[in-house]
CSV table of C-alpha atoms and ligand atoms in Angstrom, one decimal:
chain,number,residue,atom,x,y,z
A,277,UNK,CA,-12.3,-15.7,-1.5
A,278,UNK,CA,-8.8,-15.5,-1.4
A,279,UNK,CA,-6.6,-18.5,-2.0
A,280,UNK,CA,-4.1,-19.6,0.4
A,281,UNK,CA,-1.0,-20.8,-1.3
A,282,UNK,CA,0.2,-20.6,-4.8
A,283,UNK,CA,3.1,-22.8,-6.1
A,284,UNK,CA,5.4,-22.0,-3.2
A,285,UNK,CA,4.1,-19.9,-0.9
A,286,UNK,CA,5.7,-16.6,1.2
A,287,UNK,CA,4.2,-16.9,4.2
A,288,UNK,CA,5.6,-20.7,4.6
A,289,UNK,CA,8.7,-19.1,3.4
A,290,UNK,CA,8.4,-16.3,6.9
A,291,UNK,CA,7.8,-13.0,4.6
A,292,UNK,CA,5.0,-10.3,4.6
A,293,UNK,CA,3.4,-8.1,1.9
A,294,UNK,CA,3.3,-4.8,2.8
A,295,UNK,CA,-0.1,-3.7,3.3
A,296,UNK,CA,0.6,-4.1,7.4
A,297,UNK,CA,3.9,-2.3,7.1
A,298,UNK,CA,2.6,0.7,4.8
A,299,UNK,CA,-0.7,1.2,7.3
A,300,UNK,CA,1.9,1.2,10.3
A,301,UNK,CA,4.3,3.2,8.3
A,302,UNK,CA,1.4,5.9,7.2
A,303,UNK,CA,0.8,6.2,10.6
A,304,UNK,CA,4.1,6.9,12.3
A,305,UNK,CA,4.9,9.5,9.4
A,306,UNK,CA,8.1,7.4,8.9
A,307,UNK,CA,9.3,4.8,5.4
A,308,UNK,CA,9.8,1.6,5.1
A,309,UNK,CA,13.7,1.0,3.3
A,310,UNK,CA,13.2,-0.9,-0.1
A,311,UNK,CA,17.3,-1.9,-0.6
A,312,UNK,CA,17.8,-3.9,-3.6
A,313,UNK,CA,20.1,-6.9,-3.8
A,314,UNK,CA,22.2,-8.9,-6.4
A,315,UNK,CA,24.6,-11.2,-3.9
A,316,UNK,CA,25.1,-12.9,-0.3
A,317,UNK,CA,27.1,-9.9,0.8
A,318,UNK,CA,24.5,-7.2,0.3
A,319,UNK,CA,21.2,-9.5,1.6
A,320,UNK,CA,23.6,-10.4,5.0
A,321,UNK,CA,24.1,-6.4,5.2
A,322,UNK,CA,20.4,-5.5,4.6
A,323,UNK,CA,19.0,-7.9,7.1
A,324,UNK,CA,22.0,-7.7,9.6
A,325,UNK,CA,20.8,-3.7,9.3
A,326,UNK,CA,17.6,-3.9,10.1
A,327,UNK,CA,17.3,-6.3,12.7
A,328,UNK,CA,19.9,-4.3,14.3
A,329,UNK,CA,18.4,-1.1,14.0
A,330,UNK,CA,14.6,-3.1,14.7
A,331,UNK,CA,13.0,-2.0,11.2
A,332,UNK,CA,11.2,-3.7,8.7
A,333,UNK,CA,12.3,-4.6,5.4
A,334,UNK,CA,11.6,-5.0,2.0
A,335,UNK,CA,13.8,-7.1,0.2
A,336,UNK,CA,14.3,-5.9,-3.7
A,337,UNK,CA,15.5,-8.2,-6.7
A,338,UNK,CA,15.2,-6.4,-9.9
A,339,UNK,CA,15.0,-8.1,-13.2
A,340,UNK,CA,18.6,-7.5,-13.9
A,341,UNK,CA,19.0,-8.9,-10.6
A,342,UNK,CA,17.3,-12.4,-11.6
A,343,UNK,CA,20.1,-12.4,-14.9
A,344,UNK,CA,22.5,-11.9,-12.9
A,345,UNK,CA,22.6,-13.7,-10.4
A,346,UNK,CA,20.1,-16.9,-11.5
A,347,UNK,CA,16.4,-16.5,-10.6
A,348,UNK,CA,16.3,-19.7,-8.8
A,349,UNK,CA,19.6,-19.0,-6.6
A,350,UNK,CA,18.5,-15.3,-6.3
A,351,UNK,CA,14.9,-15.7,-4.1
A,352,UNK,CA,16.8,-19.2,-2.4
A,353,UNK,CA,19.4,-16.3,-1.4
A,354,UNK,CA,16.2,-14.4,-0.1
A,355,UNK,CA,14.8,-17.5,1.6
A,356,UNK,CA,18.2,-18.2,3.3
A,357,UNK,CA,18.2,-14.8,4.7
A,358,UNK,CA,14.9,-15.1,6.6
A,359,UNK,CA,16.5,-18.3,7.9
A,360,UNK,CA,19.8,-16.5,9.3
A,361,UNK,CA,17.6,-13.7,10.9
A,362,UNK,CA,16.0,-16.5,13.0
A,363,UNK,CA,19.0,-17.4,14.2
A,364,UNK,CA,20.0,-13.6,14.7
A,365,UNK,CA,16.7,-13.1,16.9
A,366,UNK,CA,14.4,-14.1,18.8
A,367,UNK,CA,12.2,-11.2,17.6
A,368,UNK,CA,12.4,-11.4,13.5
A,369,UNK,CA,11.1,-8.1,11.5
A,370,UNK,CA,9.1,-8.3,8.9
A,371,UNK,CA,10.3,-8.5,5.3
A,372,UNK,CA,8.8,-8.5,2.6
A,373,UNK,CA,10.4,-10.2,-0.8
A,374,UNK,CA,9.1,-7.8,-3.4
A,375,UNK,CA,10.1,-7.8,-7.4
A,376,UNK,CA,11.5,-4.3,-8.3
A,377,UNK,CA,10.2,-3.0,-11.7
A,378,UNK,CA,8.6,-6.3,-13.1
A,379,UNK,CA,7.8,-5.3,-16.9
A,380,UNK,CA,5.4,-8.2,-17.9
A,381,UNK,CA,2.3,-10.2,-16.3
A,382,UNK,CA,4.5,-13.6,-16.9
A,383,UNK,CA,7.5,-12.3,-14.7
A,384,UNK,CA,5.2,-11.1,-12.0
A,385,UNK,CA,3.4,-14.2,-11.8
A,386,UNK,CA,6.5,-16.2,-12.1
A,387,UNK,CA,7.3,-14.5,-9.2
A,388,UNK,CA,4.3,-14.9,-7.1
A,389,UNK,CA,4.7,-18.6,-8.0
A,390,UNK,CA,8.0,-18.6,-6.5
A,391,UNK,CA,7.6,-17.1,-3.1
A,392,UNK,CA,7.4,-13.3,-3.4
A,393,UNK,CA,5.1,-11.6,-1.2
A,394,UNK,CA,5.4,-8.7,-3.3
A,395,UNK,CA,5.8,-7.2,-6.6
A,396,UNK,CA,6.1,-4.4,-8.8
A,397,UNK,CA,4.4,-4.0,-12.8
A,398,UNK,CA,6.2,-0.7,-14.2
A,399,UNK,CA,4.0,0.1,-17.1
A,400,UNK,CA,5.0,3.6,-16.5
A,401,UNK,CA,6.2,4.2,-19.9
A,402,UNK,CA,2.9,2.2,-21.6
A,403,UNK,CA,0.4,4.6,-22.9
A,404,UNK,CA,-2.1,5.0,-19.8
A,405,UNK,CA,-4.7,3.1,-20.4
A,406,UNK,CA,-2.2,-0.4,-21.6
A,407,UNK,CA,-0.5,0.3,-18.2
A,408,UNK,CA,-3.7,0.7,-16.2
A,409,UNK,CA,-5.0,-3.0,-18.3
A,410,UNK,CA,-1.8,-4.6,-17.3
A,411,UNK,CA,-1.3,-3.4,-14.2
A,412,UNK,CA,-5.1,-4.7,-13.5
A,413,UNK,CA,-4.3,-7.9,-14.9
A,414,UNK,CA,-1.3,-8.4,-12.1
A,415,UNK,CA,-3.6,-7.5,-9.0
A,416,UNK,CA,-6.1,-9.9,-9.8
A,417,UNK,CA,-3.8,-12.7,-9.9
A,418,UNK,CA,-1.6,-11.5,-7.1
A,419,UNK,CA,-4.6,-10.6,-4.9
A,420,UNK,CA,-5.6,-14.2,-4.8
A,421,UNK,CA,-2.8,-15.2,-3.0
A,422,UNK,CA,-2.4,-12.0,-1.1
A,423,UNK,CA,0.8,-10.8,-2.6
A,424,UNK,CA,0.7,-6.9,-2.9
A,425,UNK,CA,1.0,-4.7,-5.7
A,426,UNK,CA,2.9,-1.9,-7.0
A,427,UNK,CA,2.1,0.3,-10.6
A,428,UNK,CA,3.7,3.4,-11.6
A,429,UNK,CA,2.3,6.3,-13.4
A,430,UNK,CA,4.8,9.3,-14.6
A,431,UNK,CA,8.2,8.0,-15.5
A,432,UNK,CA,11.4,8.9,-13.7
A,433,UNK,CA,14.6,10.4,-15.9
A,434,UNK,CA,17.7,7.9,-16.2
A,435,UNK,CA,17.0,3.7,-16.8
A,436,UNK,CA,14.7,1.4,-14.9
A,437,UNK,CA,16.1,-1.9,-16.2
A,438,UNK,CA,15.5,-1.6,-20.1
A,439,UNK,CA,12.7,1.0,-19.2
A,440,UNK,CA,14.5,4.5,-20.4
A,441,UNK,CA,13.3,8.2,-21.1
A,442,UNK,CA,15.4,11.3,-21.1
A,443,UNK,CA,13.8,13.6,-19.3
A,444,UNK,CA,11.4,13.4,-16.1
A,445,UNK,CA,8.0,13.2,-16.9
A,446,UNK,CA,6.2,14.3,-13.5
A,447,UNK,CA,3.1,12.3,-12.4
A,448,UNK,CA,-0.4,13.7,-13.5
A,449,UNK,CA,-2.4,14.0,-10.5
A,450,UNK,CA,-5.0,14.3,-12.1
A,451,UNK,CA,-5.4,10.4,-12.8
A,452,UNK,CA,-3.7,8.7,-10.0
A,453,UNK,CA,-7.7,8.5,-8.2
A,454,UNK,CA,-8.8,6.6,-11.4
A,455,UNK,CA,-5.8,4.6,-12.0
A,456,UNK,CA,-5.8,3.4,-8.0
A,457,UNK,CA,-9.8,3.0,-8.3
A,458,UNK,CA,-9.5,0.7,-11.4
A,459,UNK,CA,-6.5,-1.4,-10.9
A,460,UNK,CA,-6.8,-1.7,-7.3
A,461,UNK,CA,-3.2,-1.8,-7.0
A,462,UNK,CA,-1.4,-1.7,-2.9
A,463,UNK,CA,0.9,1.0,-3.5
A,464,UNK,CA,1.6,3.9,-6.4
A,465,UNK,CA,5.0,4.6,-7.6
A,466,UNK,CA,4.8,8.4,-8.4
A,467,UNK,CA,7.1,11.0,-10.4
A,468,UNK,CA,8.4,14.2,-8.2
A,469,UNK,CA,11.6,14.7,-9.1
A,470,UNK,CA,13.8,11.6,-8.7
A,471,UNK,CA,15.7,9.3,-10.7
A,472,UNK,CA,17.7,6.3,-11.1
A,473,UNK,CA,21.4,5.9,-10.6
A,474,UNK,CA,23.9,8.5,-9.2
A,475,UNK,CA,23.6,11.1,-11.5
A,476,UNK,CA,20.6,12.7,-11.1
A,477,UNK,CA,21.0,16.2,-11.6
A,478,UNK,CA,23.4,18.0,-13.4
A,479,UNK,CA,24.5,20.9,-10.9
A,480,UNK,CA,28.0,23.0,-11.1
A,481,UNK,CA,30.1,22.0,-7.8
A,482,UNK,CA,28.7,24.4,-4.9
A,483,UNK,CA,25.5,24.5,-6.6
A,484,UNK,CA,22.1,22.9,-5.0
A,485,UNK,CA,20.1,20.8,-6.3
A,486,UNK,CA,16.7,21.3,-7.1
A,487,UNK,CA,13.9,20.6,-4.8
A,488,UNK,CA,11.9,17.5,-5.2
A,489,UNK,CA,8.0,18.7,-6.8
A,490,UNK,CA,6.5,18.2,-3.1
A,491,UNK,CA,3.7,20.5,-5.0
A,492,UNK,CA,2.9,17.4,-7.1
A,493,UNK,CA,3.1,14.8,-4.0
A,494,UNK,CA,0.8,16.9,-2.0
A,495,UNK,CA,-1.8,16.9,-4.8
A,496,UNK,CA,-1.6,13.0,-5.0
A,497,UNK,CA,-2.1,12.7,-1.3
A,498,UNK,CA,-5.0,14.9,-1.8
A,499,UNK,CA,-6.6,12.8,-4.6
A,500,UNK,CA,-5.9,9.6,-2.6
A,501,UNK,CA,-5.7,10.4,0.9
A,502,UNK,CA,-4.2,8.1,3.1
A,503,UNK,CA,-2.5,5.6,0.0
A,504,UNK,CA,0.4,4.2,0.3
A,505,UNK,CA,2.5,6.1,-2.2
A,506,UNK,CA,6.3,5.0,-2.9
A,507,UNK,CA,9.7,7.0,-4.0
A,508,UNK,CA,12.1,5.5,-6.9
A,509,UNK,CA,15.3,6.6,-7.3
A,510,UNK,CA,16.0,8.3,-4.0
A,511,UNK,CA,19.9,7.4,-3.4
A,512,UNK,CA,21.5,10.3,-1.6
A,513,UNK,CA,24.7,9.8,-3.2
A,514,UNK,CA,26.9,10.5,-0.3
A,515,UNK,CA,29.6,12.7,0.0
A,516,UNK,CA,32.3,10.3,1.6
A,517,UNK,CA,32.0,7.4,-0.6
A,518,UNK,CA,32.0,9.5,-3.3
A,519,UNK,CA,35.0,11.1,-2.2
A,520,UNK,CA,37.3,7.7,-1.6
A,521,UNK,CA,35.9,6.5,-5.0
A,522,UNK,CA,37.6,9.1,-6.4
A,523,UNK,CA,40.7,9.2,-4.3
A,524,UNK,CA,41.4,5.6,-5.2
A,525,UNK,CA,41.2,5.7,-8.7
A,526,UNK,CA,37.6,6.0,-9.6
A,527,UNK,CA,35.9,8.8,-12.0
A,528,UNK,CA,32.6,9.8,-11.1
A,529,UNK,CA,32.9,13.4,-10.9
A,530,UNK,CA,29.5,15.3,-11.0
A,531,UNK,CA,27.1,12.3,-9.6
A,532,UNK,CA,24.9,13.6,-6.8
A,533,UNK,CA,21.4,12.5,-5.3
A,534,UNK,CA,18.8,13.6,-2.8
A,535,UNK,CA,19.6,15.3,-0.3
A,536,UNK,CA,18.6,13.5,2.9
A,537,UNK,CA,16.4,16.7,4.3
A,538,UNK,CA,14.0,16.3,1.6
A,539,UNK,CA,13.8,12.5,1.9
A,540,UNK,CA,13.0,13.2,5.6
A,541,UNK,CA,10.0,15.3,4.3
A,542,UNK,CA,9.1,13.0,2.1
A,543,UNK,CA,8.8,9.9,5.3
A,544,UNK,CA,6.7,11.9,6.8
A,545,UNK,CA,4.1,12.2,4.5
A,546,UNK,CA,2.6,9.2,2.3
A,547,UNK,CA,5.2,8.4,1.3
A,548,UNK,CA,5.9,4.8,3.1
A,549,UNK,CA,8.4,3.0,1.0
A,550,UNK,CA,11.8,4.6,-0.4
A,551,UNK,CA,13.9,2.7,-3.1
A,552,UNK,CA,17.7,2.9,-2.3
A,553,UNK,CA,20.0,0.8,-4.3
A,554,UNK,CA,22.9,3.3,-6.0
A,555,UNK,CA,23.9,4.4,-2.6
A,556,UNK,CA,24.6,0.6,-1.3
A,557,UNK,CA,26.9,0.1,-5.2
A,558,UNK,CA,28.8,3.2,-3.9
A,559,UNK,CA,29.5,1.7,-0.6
A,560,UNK,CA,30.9,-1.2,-2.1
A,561,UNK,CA,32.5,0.1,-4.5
A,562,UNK,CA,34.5,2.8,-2.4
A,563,UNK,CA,35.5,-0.1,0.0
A,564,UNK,CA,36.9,-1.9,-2.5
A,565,UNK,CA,38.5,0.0,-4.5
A,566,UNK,CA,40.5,1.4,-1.0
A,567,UNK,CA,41.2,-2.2,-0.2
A,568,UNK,CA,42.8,-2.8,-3.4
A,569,UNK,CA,44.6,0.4,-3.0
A,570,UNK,CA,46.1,0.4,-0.1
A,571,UNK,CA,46.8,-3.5,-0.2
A,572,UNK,CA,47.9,-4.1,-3.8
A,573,UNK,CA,48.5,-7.7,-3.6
A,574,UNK,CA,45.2,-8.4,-1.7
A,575,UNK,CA,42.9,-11.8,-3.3
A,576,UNK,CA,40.8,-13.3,-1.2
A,577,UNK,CA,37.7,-12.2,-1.8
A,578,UNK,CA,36.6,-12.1,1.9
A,579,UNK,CA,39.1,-9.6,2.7
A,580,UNK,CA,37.7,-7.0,-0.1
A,581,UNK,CA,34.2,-7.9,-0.1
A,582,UNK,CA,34.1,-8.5,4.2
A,583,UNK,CA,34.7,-4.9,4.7
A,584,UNK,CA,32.2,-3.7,1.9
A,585,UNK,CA,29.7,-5.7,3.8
A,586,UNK,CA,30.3,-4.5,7.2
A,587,UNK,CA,30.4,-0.8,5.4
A,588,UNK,CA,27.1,-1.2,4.2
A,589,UNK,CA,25.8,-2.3,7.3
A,590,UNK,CA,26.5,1.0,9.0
A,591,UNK,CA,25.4,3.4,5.9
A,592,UNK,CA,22.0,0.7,5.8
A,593,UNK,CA,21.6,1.8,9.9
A,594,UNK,CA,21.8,5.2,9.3
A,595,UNK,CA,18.9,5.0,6.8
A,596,UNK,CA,16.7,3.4,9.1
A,597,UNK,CA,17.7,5.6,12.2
A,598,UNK,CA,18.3,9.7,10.5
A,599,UNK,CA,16.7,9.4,7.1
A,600,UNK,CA,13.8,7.0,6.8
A,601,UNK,CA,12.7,7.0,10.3
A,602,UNK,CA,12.3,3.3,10.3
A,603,UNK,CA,14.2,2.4,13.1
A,604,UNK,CA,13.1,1.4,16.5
A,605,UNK,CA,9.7,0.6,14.7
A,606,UNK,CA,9.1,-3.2,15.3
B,174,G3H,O1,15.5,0.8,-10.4
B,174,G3H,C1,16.5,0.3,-10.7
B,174,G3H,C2,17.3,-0.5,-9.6
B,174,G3H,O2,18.3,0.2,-9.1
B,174,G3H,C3,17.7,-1.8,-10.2
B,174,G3H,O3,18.8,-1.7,-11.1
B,174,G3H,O4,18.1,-3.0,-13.0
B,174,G3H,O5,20.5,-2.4,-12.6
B,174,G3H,O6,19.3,-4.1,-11.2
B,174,G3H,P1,19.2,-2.9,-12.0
B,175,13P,P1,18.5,4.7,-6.8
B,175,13P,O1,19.2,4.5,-8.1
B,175,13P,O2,18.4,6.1,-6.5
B,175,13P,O3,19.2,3.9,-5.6
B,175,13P,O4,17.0,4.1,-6.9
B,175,13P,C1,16.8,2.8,-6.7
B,175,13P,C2,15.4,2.4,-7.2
B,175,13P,O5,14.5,3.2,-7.4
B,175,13P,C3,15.1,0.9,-7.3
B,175,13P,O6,13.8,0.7,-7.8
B,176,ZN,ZN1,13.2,2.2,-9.2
């Protein structure tokens, strides 16, 4: 039988897992936004966001996150935020607090001690059957206080955290029935095409980019109908940003992400959660960096970091309402 709390428990804290969201999400053919944070200004955009644009929410801290910011402060940060949506509405949406790529047993049940309602084990770049034991291991602890589970199989190109492989090593299809079956994991991180960060393809300008391997998705969802399936890496790396970045001395020529027609597609199937944290770094970053240039001697940080976070809000709405399809949804 399951137990009901562990050492501090999410649903006295007011999060979810997802396993309500994904079946709700599966079934409107839409994603739930998975927007990773590292401060106060991006948590107050993501939640502001959603409760504005009525979608749920889960909340990412990754484990360069927890560094950087202090574990303890970091998930307080979280537990704050569920606070100040109270007080934003009388009709809160759910969010879930969920650990982005956890790569060890002892830091996902660290944080299932500590009030997530969620969490990730990437053993994607394990040997099969070590990520398949480990991943195991992390279910049956999290399952007894109803926290839900992520595992990966295929790895993505680029870095997760300290995770990195050069090229893109598509998910098998072949497995994902057996891995599912014996792990019993919630959800399955899978391989088409993505990765991490803002460069993920190397295209000459004018040139599109290739088309995620909806081939491989459409297998998986025949495999495992009807499982929640999720999408790493799927910034869209947008134009305008990009654009002030560089016209306020930044340099990142040549970055480019999904296209936002193909993560529509990919909403609409099983796909029910979609990982988006480069695109809110860009926001920020462009804001900024146009602050500081057109007002030289600006240094409060409010006045930089204030617009950044009202910037993100709108780019976090958009999400929801054109790309995700999460909006209007709770
Ligand atoms: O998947 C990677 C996420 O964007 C988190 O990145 O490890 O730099 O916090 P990070
Ligand atoms: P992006 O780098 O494309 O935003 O991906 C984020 C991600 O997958 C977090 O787990
Ligand atoms: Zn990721």
């Amino acid at each position: 039988m399951a137990q009901t709390f562990a050492t501090v428990s999410y649903k006295e804290l007011g999060f979810v897992n997802t396993k309500e969201m994904f079946a709700r999400a599966n079934k409107g053919g839409y994603a739930v936004p998975a927007y990773n944070f590292n401060n106060m200004e991006q948590l107050q955009a993501i939640l502001t966001a959603c409760v504005k644009s009525r979608s749920p929410v889960i909340l990412q801290i990754s484990k360069g996150a927890r560094e950087y910011a202090n574990p303890t402060l970091l998930r307080w940060l979280g537990r704050g935020g569920i606070e100040m949506m109270k007080e934003m509405t009388d009709k809160p949406i759910p969010v879930a607090l969920h650990l982005d790529h956890g790569d060890s047993f002892e830091l996902c049940k660290s944080c299932i001690e500590n009030g997530f309602s969620s969490v990730m084990y990437d053993g994607s770049s394990l040997p099969y059957e070590e990520n398949l034991r480990i991943t195991k291991q992390v279910v049956e602890y999290a399952h007894q206080f109803e926290v839900t589970v992520e595992g990966e199989l295929g790895r993505l190109a680029g870095i997760e955290d300290e995770v990195s492989s050069e090229k893109s090593h598509y998910t098998d299809p072949n497995v994902v029935e057996d891995f599912v079956k014996r792990t019993q994991v919630d959800s399955l991180a899978i391989s088409i095409g993505t990765s991490h960060g803002a460069f993920k393809f190397k295209v000459k300008p004018g040139e599109a980019v290739p088309g995620l391997r909806f081939d491989i998705l459409e297998e998986v969802e025949k495999r495992i109908p009807g499982f929640p399936i999720v999408l790493h890496g799927a910034s869209s790396v947008l134009d305008g940003y990009l654009a002030m970045i560089n016209k306020y001395g930044g340099k990142m020529e040549g970055a480019v992400g999904v296209p936002a027609e193909q993560l529509r597609r990919a909403a609409k199937s099983a796909v029910c959660k979609i990982n988006i944290d480069s695109d809110g770094r860009l926001v920020m970053t462009a804001v900024i960096r146009k602050v500081f240039g057109e007002k030289p001697g600006e240094f409060d940080p409010r006045k930089y970091l204030g617009p950044a976070r009202d910037e993100l809000v709108k780019m976090y709405m958009d999400k929801n309402q054109t790309v995700l399809g999460s909006a209007n949804r709770v």
